[in-house]
Coordinates of C-alpha atoms in Angstrom, one line a residue:
Chain A
M1 CA 27.7 -12.0 16.0
S2 CA 28.9 -13.6 19.2
S3 CA 32.3 -11.9 18.8
T4 CA 30.7 -8.5 19.4
G5 CA 29.1 -9.7 22.7
E6 CA 31.7 -7.9 24.7
A7 CA 31.8 -4.8 22.6
P8 CA 29.6 -2.4 24.7
R9 CA 31.7 -3.0 27.9
K10 CA 34.7 -1.1 26.7
N11 CA 35.4 1.5 24.1
R12 CA 37.4 -0.2 21.5
G13 CA 37.2 2.7 19.0
P14 CA 35.9 3.1 15.5
A15 CA 36.4 -0.5 14.4
A16 CA 34.2 -1.8 17.3
A17 CA 31.7 0.9 16.5
A18 CA 31.5 -0.3 12.9
E19 CA 31.2 -3.9 14.1
N20 CA 28.4 -3.0 16.5
R21 CA 26.6 -1.1 13.8
Q22 CA 26.8 -4.0 11.4
A23 CA 25.6 -6.5 14.2
L24 CA 22.6 -4.2 14.8
I25 CA 21.7 -4.1 11.1
D26 CA 22.0 -7.9 10.8
A27 CA 19.8 -8.4 14.0
A28 CA 17.2 -5.9 12.7
R29 CA 17.0 -7.6 9.3
D30 CA 16.5 -11.0 11.0
L31 CA 14.0 -9.7 13.6
F32 CA 11.9 -7.7 11.1
A33 CA 11.7 -10.8 8.8
E34 CA 10.7 -13.1 11.8
Q35 CA 8.4 -10.8 13.7
G36 CA 7.6 -7.8 11.5
F37 CA 8.4 -4.1 12.1
S38 CA 6.4 -4.1 15.3
V39 CA 9.3 -5.9 17.1
P40 CA 10.4 -3.8 20.2
F41 CA 13.3 -1.5 19.3
S42 CA 15.3 -2.8 22.4
A43 CA 15.0 -6.4 21.1
I44 CA 17.3 -5.4 18.3
A45 CA 20.2 -4.6 20.7
R46 CA 19.6 -7.8 22.7
R47 CA 19.6 -10.0 19.5
A48 CA 22.8 -8.2 18.3
G49 CA 24.5 -8.7 21.7
V50 CA 25.1 -4.9 21.8
G51 CA 24.2 -2.5 24.6
Q52 CA 21.1 -0.3 24.4
A53 CA 23.3 2.8 24.6
S54 CA 25.2 1.7 21.6
L55 CA 21.9 1.0 19.7
Y56 CA 20.7 4.6 20.4
R57 CA 24.1 6.0 19.5
H58 CA 23.8 4.4 16.0
F59 CA 20.1 4.7 15.4
P60 CA 17.7 7.2 16.9
D61 CA 14.6 5.0 16.1
K62 CA 13.3 1.9 14.3
V63 CA 12.8 3.8 11.1
A64 CA 16.5 4.8 11.0
I65 CA 17.6 1.2 11.3
G66 CA 14.9 0.2 8.7
V67 CA 16.5 2.7 6.3
A68 CA 19.9 1.2 7.1
V69 CA 18.6 -2.3 6.3
F70 CA 17.2 -1.0 3.0
E71 CA 20.4 0.8 2.2
E72 CA 22.3 -2.4 2.6
N73 CA 19.9 -4.2 0.2
L74 CA 20.5 -1.4 -2.4
R75 CA 24.3 -1.8 -1.9
L76 CA 24.0 -5.5 -2.7
L77 CA 21.9 -4.7 -5.9
E78 CA 24.6 -2.1 -6.9
A79 CA 27.4 -4.6 -6.4
R80 CA 25.6 -7.6 -8.1
P81 CA 23.2 -6.2 -10.8
V82 CA 20.2 -8.5 -11.5
G83 CA 17.4 -8.6 -14.1
L84 CA 13.9 -7.3 -13.7
H85 CA 12.5 -10.5 -12.1
D86 CA 15.1 -10.9 -9.4
F87 CA 14.9 -7.2 -8.8
L88 CA 11.2 -7.4 -8.1
V89 CA 11.6 -10.5 -5.9
S90 CA 14.2 -8.6 -3.8
I91 CA 11.8 -5.6 -3.5
A92 CA 8.9 -8.0 -2.5
D93 CA 11.1 -9.7 0.1
Q94 CA 12.0 -6.4 1.6
A95 CA 8.3 -5.2 1.6
K96 CA 7.1 -8.3 3.4
V97 CA 8.5 -6.9 6.6
S98 CA 6.0 -4.2 7.0
A99 CA 3.6 -1.7 5.4
S100 CA 4.4 0.8 8.1
L101 CA 8.2 0.6 7.4
L102 CA 7.4 1.0 3.7
E103 CA 5.2 4.0 4.3
A104 CA 7.9 5.5 6.6
L105 CA 10.6 5.0 3.9
V106 CA 8.4 6.5 1.1
T107 CA 7.1 9.5 3.0
S108 CA 10.4 10.3 4.8
R109 CA 11.8 13.6 3.7
S110 CA 15.2 12.9 5.3
P111 CA 18.3 13.5 3.1
L112 CA 19.2 9.8 3.6
A113 CA 15.8 8.6 2.2
E114 CA 16.2 11.0 -0.8
D115 CA 19.7 9.6 -1.4
L116 CA 18.3 6.1 -1.4
A117 CA 15.6 7.2 -3.9
V118 CA 18.4 8.6 -6.2
R119 CA 20.4 5.3 -6.0
L120 CA 17.3 3.2 -6.6
S121 CA 16.6 5.2 -9.7
A122 CA 20.2 4.6 -10.9
I123 CA 19.8 0.9 -10.3
I124 CA 16.6 0.9 -12.4
T125 CA 18.1 2.9 -15.3
D126 CA 21.0 0.4 -15.4
M127 CA 18.6 -2.6 -15.3
I128 CA 16.4 -1.3 -18.1
A129 CA 19.4 -1.3 -20.4
R130 CA 20.8 -4.6 -19.2
D131 CA 17.6 -6.6 -19.2
D132 CA 16.5 -5.6 -22.7
L133 CA 13.2 -4.2 -21.6
P134 CA 11.2 -2.8 -24.5
P135 CA 12.4 0.5 -26.0
G136 CA 10.4 3.3 -24.3
T137 CA 10.4 1.7 -20.9
T138 CA 11.0 4.5 -18.4
V139 CA 12.3 4.7 -14.9
D140 CA 8.8 5.9 -13.8
D141 CA 7.3 2.7 -15.3
V142 CA 9.6 0.5 -13.3
Q143 CA 9.2 2.6 -10.2
A144 CA 5.4 2.2 -10.5
A145 CA 5.9 -1.5 -10.8
V146 CA 8.2 -1.5 -7.8
S147 CA 5.7 0.5 -5.7
M148 CA 2.8 -1.8 -6.7
V149 CA 4.6 -5.0 -5.9
A150 CA 5.9 -3.5 -2.6
F151 CA 2.6 -2.2 -1.3
H152 CA 0.6 -5.2 -2.4
T153 CA 3.2 -7.6 -0.8
A154 CA 3.2 -5.5 2.4
A155 CA -0.6 -5.7 2.6
A156 CA -0.7 -9.5 1.8
P157 CA 2.7 -10.8 2.8
T158 CA 2.4 -14.4 1.5
P159 CA 4.9 -16.0 -1.0
D160 CA 1.9 -16.7 -3.3
A161 CA 0.8 -13.0 -3.3
A162 CA 4.2 -11.7 -4.2
E163 CA 4.7 -14.2 -7.0
R164 CA 1.4 -13.5 -8.6
A165 CA 1.9 -9.7 -8.4
I166 CA 5.4 -10.0 -9.8
A167 CA 4.2 -12.1 -12.7
I168 CA 1.5 -9.6 -13.6
V169 CA 3.7 -6.5 -13.6
E170 CA 6.6 -8.3 -15.2
R171 CA 4.4 -9.3 -18.2
G172 CA 3.0 -5.7 -18.2
L173 CA 6.5 -4.2 -18.4
R174 CA 7.8 -6.7 -21.0
A175 CA 4.7 -6.2 -23.2
L176 CA 5.2 -2.4 -23.3
Chain B
M1 CA -29.2 17.6 -0.4
S2 CA -30.9 20.8 0.7
S3 CA -34.3 19.0 0.9
T4 CA -32.9 17.1 3.9
G5 CA -31.9 20.2 5.8
E6 CA -34.9 20.1 8.1
A7 CA -34.7 16.3 8.7
P8 CA -32.9 16.2 12.0
R9 CA -35.4 18.6 13.6
K10 CA -38.4 16.2 13.7
N11 CA -38.7 12.5 13.5
R12 CA -40.2 11.9 10.0
G13 CA -39.8 8.2 10.2
P14 CA -38.0 5.6 8.1
A15 CA -38.1 7.6 4.9
A16 CA -36.3 10.6 6.5
A17 CA -33.8 8.2 8.0
A18 CA -33.0 6.8 4.6
E19 CA -32.7 10.3 3.1
N20 CA -30.4 11.4 5.9
R21 CA -28.2 8.3 5.5
Q22 CA -27.9 8.9 1.7
A23 CA -27.1 12.6 2.3
L24 CA -24.3 11.6 4.8
I25 CA -22.8 9.1 2.3
D26 CA -22.9 11.8 -0.5
A27 CA -21.3 14.3 1.8
A28 CA -18.6 11.8 2.9
R29 CA -17.8 10.9 -0.7
D30 CA -17.4 14.6 -1.6
L31 CA -15.3 15.5 1.5
F32 CA -13.0 12.4 1.2
A33 CA -12.3 13.3 -2.4
E34 CA -11.7 17.0 -1.6
Q35 CA -9.8 16.7 1.7
G36 CA -8.9 13.1 2.2
F37 CA -9.9 10.6 4.9
S38 CA -8.5 12.9 7.6
V39 CA -11.5 15.2 7.3
P40 CA -13.1 15.6 10.8
F41 CA -16.0 13.1 11.2
S42 CA -18.3 16.0 12.4
A43 CA -17.7 17.9 9.1
I44 CA -19.6 15.1 7.3
A45 CA -22.8 15.9 9.1
R46 CA -22.4 19.7 8.6
R47 CA -21.9 19.2 4.9
A48 CA -24.9 16.9 4.7
G49 CA -27.1 19.4 6.6
V50 CA -27.9 16.6 9.1
G51 CA -27.5 16.7 12.9
Q52 CA -24.5 15.1 14.6
A53 CA -26.9 12.8 16.5
S54 CA -28.2 11.5 13.2
L55 CA -24.6 11.0 11.9
Y56 CA -23.7 8.8 14.9
R57 CA -27.0 6.9 14.7
H58 CA -26.2 5.8 11.1
F59 CA -22.4 5.5 11.4
P60 CA -20.4 4.8 14.5
D61 CA -17.1 6.1 13.0
K62 CA -15.4 7.3 9.8
V63 CA -14.4 3.8 8.7
A64 CA -18.1 2.8 8.8
I65 CA -19.1 5.6 6.5
G66 CA -16.0 4.8 4.3
V67 CA -17.3 1.2 4.0
A68 CA -20.7 2.6 3.0
V69 CA -19.2 4.8 0.3
F70 CA -17.3 1.8 -1.0
E71 CA -20.4 -0.3 -0.9
E72 CA -22.3 2.2 -3.0
N73 CA -19.4 2.1 -5.6
L74 CA -19.8 -1.7 -5.7
R75 CA -23.5 -1.3 -6.2
L76 CA -22.9 1.0 -9.2
L77 CA -20.5 -1.6 -10.7
E78 CA -23.1 -4.4 -10.1
A79 CA -25.8 -2.3 -11.8
R80 CA -23.6 -1.2 -14.8
P81 CA -20.9 -3.7 -15.5
V82 CA -17.7 -2.3 -17.1
G83 CA -14.6 -3.8 -18.6
L84 CA -11.2 -4.3 -17.0
H85 CA -9.9 -0.8 -17.8
D86 CA -12.9 1.2 -16.4
F87 CA -13.0 -1.2 -13.4
L88 CA -9.4 -0.4 -12.5
V89 CA -10.0 3.3 -13.0
S90 CA -12.9 3.1 -10.6
I91 CA -10.7 1.3 -8.0
A92 CA -7.9 3.9 -8.4
D93 CA -10.4 6.8 -8.0
Q94 CA -11.7 5.2 -4.9
A95 CA -8.1 4.5 -3.6
K96 CA -7.0 8.1 -4.1
V97 CA -9.0 9.1 -1.0
S98 CA -6.7 7.5 1.5
A99 CA -4.2 4.7 2.3
S100 CA -5.6 4.6 5.8
L101 CA -9.2 4.0 4.6
L102 CA -7.9 1.4 2.2
E103 CA -6.0 -0.4 5.0
A104 CA -9.0 -0.1 7.3
L105 CA -11.2 -1.7 4.6
V106 CA -8.7 -4.5 3.8
T107 CA -7.9 -5.4 7.4
S108 CA -11.5 -5.0 8.8
R109 CA -12.9 -8.4 10.0
S110 CA -16.4 -7.0 10.1
P111 CA -19.2 -9.1 8.5
L112 CA -20.0 -6.0 6.3
A113 CA -16.4 -5.9 5.0
E114 CA -16.5 -9.6 4.3
D115 CA -19.7 -9.2 2.4
L116 CA -18.1 -6.5 0.3
A117 CA -15.2 -8.8 -0.5
V118 CA -17.6 -11.5 -1.7
R119 CA -19.4 -9.0 -3.9
L120 CA -16.2 -7.7 -5.3
S121 CA -15.1 -11.2 -6.2
A122 CA -18.5 -11.8 -8.0
I123 CA -18.0 -8.6 -10.0
I124 CA -14.5 -9.8 -11.0
T125 CA -15.7 -13.3 -12.0
D126 CA -18.4 -11.7 -14.2
M127 CA -15.9 -9.2 -15.7
I128 CA -13.3 -11.9 -16.6
A129 CA -15.9 -13.6 -18.8
R130 CA -17.4 -10.4 -20.3
D131 CA -14.1 -8.7 -21.1
D132 CA -12.6 -11.7 -22.9
L133 CA -9.6 -11.9 -20.6
P134 CA -7.2 -14.7 -21.6
P135 CA -8.3 -18.2 -20.6
G136 CA -6.8 -19.1 -17.3
T137 CA -7.2 -15.6 -15.8
T138 CA -8.3 -16.1 -12.2
V139 CA -10.2 -14.0 -9.7
D140 CA -6.9 -14.0 -7.6
D141 CA -5.0 -12.5 -10.6
V142 CA -7.5 -9.7 -11.0
Q143 CA -7.6 -9.2 -7.2
A144 CA -3.8 -8.9 -7.1
A145 CA -4.0 -6.3 -9.8
V146 CA -6.8 -4.4 -8.0
S147 CA -4.7 -4.4 -4.8
M148 CA -1.6 -3.2 -6.6
V149 CA -3.4 -0.3 -8.3
A150 CA -5.2 0.6 -5.2
F151 CA -2.2 0.7 -2.8
H152 CA 0.1 2.4 -5.3
T153 CA -2.6 5.1 -6.1
A154 CA -3.2 5.6 -2.4
A155 CA 0.5 6.1 -1.8
A156 CA 1.0 8.4 -4.9
P157 CA -2.5 9.9 -5.6
T158 CA -1.8 11.7 -8.8
P159 CA -3.7 11.1 -12.1
D160 CA -0.4 10.2 -13.8
A161 CA 0.5 7.6 -11.2
A162 CA -2.8 5.8 -11.5
E163 CA -2.8 5.8 -15.3
R164 CA 0.7 4.4 -15.4
A165 CA -0.1 1.7 -12.9
I166 CA -3.3 0.7 -14.6
A167 CA -1.5 0.5 -18.0
I168 CA 1.1 -1.9 -16.6
V169 CA -1.3 -4.3 -14.8
E170 CA -3.8 -4.2 -17.7
R171 CA -1.1 -5.2 -20.2
G172 CA 0.1 -7.8 -17.7
L173 CA -3.4 -9.4 -17.3
R174 CA -4.2 -9.3 -21.0
A175 CA -0.8 -10.8 -21.9
L176 CA -1.5 -13.8 -19.6

């Protein structure tokens, strides 16, 4: 990240813009995990070593950068498919950040959020086949499990709470 | 409820106060179910046929009357014990009203909310024994299931969403 420290001072074109955007997403991911979604928006630019103007050019608000963090998580799941258990753990990790970010993502009617929902549903379809879930398991079933784990973990963000919740819904889905 | 229509006009003592309080709780339950937790506080008094002054005498705010509605639900469960399935259905019905009421109840540090948590935990302990849940099922397990069903239903308050969620966690708990 320190290599981007100079970035806001001169316009180094599209490559620098992409670097700044990535530095902002990395900083947001760390800060949300450390301090929750209530961290001041401007703190993200400071942590990234990027100017405030650049922050606002890439992301109009905290929800937008939250969506970008979530989008990157989806991209990782698309690139390296995992089974039901690791999938739910990844959702719970993401949800620990904040109930308000989660609610913003779920209720957002933006095209970007709808695109993410479509990709999430494709990841789930793929996982149902790969992880040998019982015949008859639907995307809606897994989405309900995802939502339950996510909202519960957001409300009670302890490692123990997430593990317990995942164990229950995982048994529930496998016993279908 | 119509018998309490005259109540706010004269001070009929403790019996009238209890009647008004019950009429307010009944009206709040109906209005929350019909219109959600965002219904104006003053609408509750109008529906109950009780004066606004009486409303504020009994309940300082909407969360306080939400807690009272929830307390009455707990009282019904204490008086007429049910199995895991009906218990989860009752939680889901309650959660449909509003995510914000749910969050207010969960995060409230009031003595009343803590008392409700203790009573909920006693109801669960009793239900684990009565409903022959697998040996080793803990109150924490059932509380995690309750929280998952409640938050998911609050976020997606359709009958289908609640049923699907209940089926998953119920199988998960019974397969313990």
